[in-house]
Amino acid sequence: MNRESICQSLRTAGHDAALIDGGLRLRVTFQLGGRPIKLVHDFEKEILRVPKFDLEGGHGFGKLAHVLSDGNGHGGEVCIGDVASTSVNIECPERVYQDTVEEHVGLLRRLIEDPKYNRAELLREFEAHWAILCRAADGGPNELFVAWDGEESEGLQVRPPRAEPGVDLRNRPIALAGSLANNRRLDSVRGCARWGTRQTVGKAVALRLKNLEPAPDTLIDLVPWYLKAIDHVDATGARDLRRLNKKSSGLYWLVFSAPIPEGETMFAIRLHRSERGRLPISEEETARWSVTPYRVRSLARRSLVPRGGGSLDLGKKAVLLVGCGSVGSELALRLTSAGVGSLTLSDPDTLSEKNLYRHTLSAKDIGRLKTEALAGEIALRHPWAEVTHWPKRLQSLRDPAVLRSFDLVVIAIGVPTVERVFAEYCRTESVDVPVLSCWLEGYGIGGHAILALPGMKGCWLCAYVDPKTLGRGLASNLNFLAPDQVVMRNHGGCGTQFLPYSGIAASYTASVAADLAVRFLAGEVPTSSKVSWKGSETEAKRASLAVTWRHRHFAESLQILPLHDRDCDICGG
Amino acid sequence: MGIQTHFNKFRGKIKLGREDDAYKKARDRDDSIKRHVTKEFKDAGYPIVDDFIQGSLKTHTGIIPISGDYDIDRALVVDADTAPENPVTPKKKALEVLENRGFKNAKIKKPCVTADYAGDDLHIDLIIYKRSGDQHYLAVGKKNSDENNREWAIADPLGLMEWVVDFSDCDDDEAQDVRSQFYRLVRYVKRWRDEQFSETVGAKVFSIGLTVMVKQNLESSFSTEGASQDLEALRATVEAILDAGYFDEEEDGKYRVRVDLPVEPYRDIFYGSSLDTGTQLYNKLSRLKEQLRKAEALSDEREQCKILNELFGDDFEIPDSPNGGSKTAKATYLTPGFVRTSQGA
Ligand SMILES: [Zn+2]
């Protein structure tokens, strides 16, 4: 990388560029609103990202968005967007610097010339500015885990860890909003944090702000900023503040939530002093308090679920999942990870050592009911899902009232006969509940899911129309392995047969089934549908197994296709 | 149900196999004549060394005739060393047998000896070959043909039948399905011929000619699951036949049809056929194509069946309800008590 050449190319492009500090740094100066603006870049050994430029302080334009100060002045690193996903033309450093400088100049011009835009951007990145403030404070990084939905002000308990600060939840301070104190969905989080062994310390309140000012630039500005901010709390919050202003404590925690453009943000302030006193809410009262900013790491449903790619709308959906084997257990996790709020697991089986490797559960759960162990696993991973478990088989679930209480029944048992009995029951008793059945085939050849919606063409039997006779068949017409072959392996005699397939096959099958289920629950699948994934026939060939016509011709893996078959005797043409 | 179910029913009604009851009397009669001819030939000094059924019964493409007689094409083979030099000699011998057995209209045609057995609706063709090694020679000549009009002509009757049933260029796993669809299409086309042509012209639209055209232009069609789609297959095959160059427009709107045998002696199956035969075949095939396209575009099964009924006759039934009727009647399993599947979870 030739620094001279980079500098020269910038000059040629009309910039006022100079190498400074013996060529270690590059400075680009330009005029905005009649004032000089200086961008400084520290050269790095090689180009691994878009070059970073710092805006030198004292530019006189006040606080600017996308300029991340060190918490002590107006200058700081300019952020022109996501760095990791930008692919840089390393063969042509001159172009890289030229384009980077132009991007910086463009951004700064817009921020300075359009104060409204600057303010909106400052609010949008409130969390980043607040984090800088937290790092600058004594004892940083100052983080508080908070379980509060942030919708309105309410009481709060804060419990610091008993042990020294550390990396996991046991060693982090945690705050729990009053409305969630007894919510079972947070049991797993409370367990991980050893909440029950901790003591509530100080007085705390969760405050909803109706609007928000950009974060203070420096710690010195924090107190006046705080005093202004509390003017904007909602009515409940104002009452809580007045109440705390009459109490006495040496430690107060204030956790805030506030609207920002396109979302919400949370942050916290800790007020502390050696002797007890009332919560300071005016300038004179704050005098002898040390006021510390804290970042909030939200455990709220409405931040965790969307951040993890789940849908908040699915929180209201209730799904019954029958079968918690390799496919079912993975499917359960996929459903709750998508945001499904209520999941009932049904399976009478216990976990065996034989299930390990292709099951999501682990050796610590051997001998336990799969449903119960899985419910615990889900609670840890997706704390906002409510999971119930029943040790029942599909045939025992033939109860219209029970079935109708679900938005969807998912069957992952891989037993076509019982599924047929169940489908026949739902049809003859007019149990109008949507049913999704899924199964895989052995030898990595593929897996399938069918969704039958009541009162609509496309039923379970549509997936069983025999392509040769066009009558009812016994093996699904979705299958990739031809029927009536010996596919089970048997190592120990009768009762020990098993279908050979891998955890990957189970996982794929669970994924296509979960995708179909989630799209249906989200209202994206209005008709009875089917979906398959097709694997390689290598293993099947090795086992001398014949594949079906469908396997040879199927090219629609993962695509959601209509389930209806014109030759189904139930649905008709 | 889909339209394929109706094709399956239709095929069930028109299909004729060598073992079918409808054919049993004709077969018995055929066996007895064969025994009789065998004895006569032996006494005459050219014993029969081989015999076989030729034609559609052998190639799974036989159909029940809508009027007229059951056809039997019986090939009789004598050894080239003992065969008389004059190919008409054994044909005369065969004619005698048929006449003595009470057949009507027995006569020697150029490639065979033919007769009707009125009581049994039987029409029999005796085709006589001599064989030298693997090579067959057909006894060609009429009763009074002179030397210039009679010969032992090179032929490959077994090769032709093998060619018809040969699907070795298909994927092994699918050859059986493709072949079955081919058999069905040939049957459909033959029944279509019987319905659409007058008896006289229809007799000149030879089955073997139709079979060769269908085979050479077969466009099989199956759903992703492997269910047959005979309507699509037939439409596409007819389109391909019309584009295959069999029809030569000799005059404005007048066509000569030419289809060469795919085996020795590679002669034109329709050799000597009239412009009228070619033209009728061309026009009727074109109409078949249009009507099949029309049926394919419809979604109402009864409307589809109406078109197909008009093309194929009353054996292609029109259901009572628009969606094919018999919704509940079909809740039966055409499969055994249980089937092992590859399904698990
Ligand atoms: Zn159906």
mmCIF file of N, CA and C in Angstrom, chain B residues 31 45 48 58 131 233 236 244 263 284:
data_model
loop_
_atom_site.group_PDB
_atom_site.id
_atom_site.type_symbol
_atom_site.label_atom_id
_atom_site.label_comp_id
_atom_site.label_asym_id
_atom_site.label_seq_id
_atom_site.Cartn_x
_atom_site.Cartn_y
_atom_site.Cartn_z
ATOM 1 N N ASP B 31 -55.971 -73.196 -32.468
ATOM 2 C CA ASP B 31 -55.142 -74.337 -32.090
ATOM 3 C C ASP B 31 -55.490 -75.567 -32.931
ATOM 4 N N GLY B 45 -44.484 -83.411 -46.874
ATOM 5 C CA GLY B 45 -43.028 -83.448 -46.924
ATOM 6 C C GLY B 45 -42.329 -82.165 -46.522
ATOM 7 N N ILE B 48 -43.833 -78.518 -40.353
ATOM 8 C CA ILE B 48 -43.725 -77.212 -39.682
ATOM 9 C C ILE B 48 -42.703 -77.331 -38.563
ATOM 10 N N LYS B 58 -49.420 -60.501 -29.585
ATOM 11 C CA LYS B 58 -48.082 -60.786 -29.105
ATOM 12 C C LYS B 58 -47.456 -59.529 -28.516
ATOM 13 N N ARG B 131 -37.612 -70.966 -43.292
ATOM 14 C CA ARG B 131 -36.541 -70.434 -42.471
ATOM 15 C C ARG B 131 -35.243 -71.131 -42.805
ATOM 16 N N ALA B 233 -49.854 -37.593 -22.949
ATOM 17 C CA ALA B 233 -48.955 -38.427 -23.744
ATOM 18 C C ALA B 233 -49.510 -38.631 -25.158
ATOM 19 N N ALA B 236 -49.378 -35.351 -27.213
ATOM 20 C CA ALA B 236 -48.012 -35.031 -27.640
ATOM 21 C C ALA B 236 -47.518 -36.016 -28.696
ATOM 22 N N ALA B 244 -43.685 -35.863 -38.191
ATOM 23 C CA ALA B 244 -42.550 -36.778 -38.372
ATOM 24 C C ALA B 244 -42.197 -37.042 -39.826
ATOM 25 N N VAL B 263 -37.675 -52.988 -39.532
ATOM 26 C CA VAL B 263 -36.814 -54.180 -39.650
ATOM 27 C C VAL B 263 -36.806 -54.613 -41.114
ATOM 28 N N LYS B 284 -57.780 -36.922 -40.197
ATOM 29 C CA LYS B 284 -58.377 -37.409 -38.959
ATOM 30 C C LYS B 284 -57.378 -37.322 -37.791
#
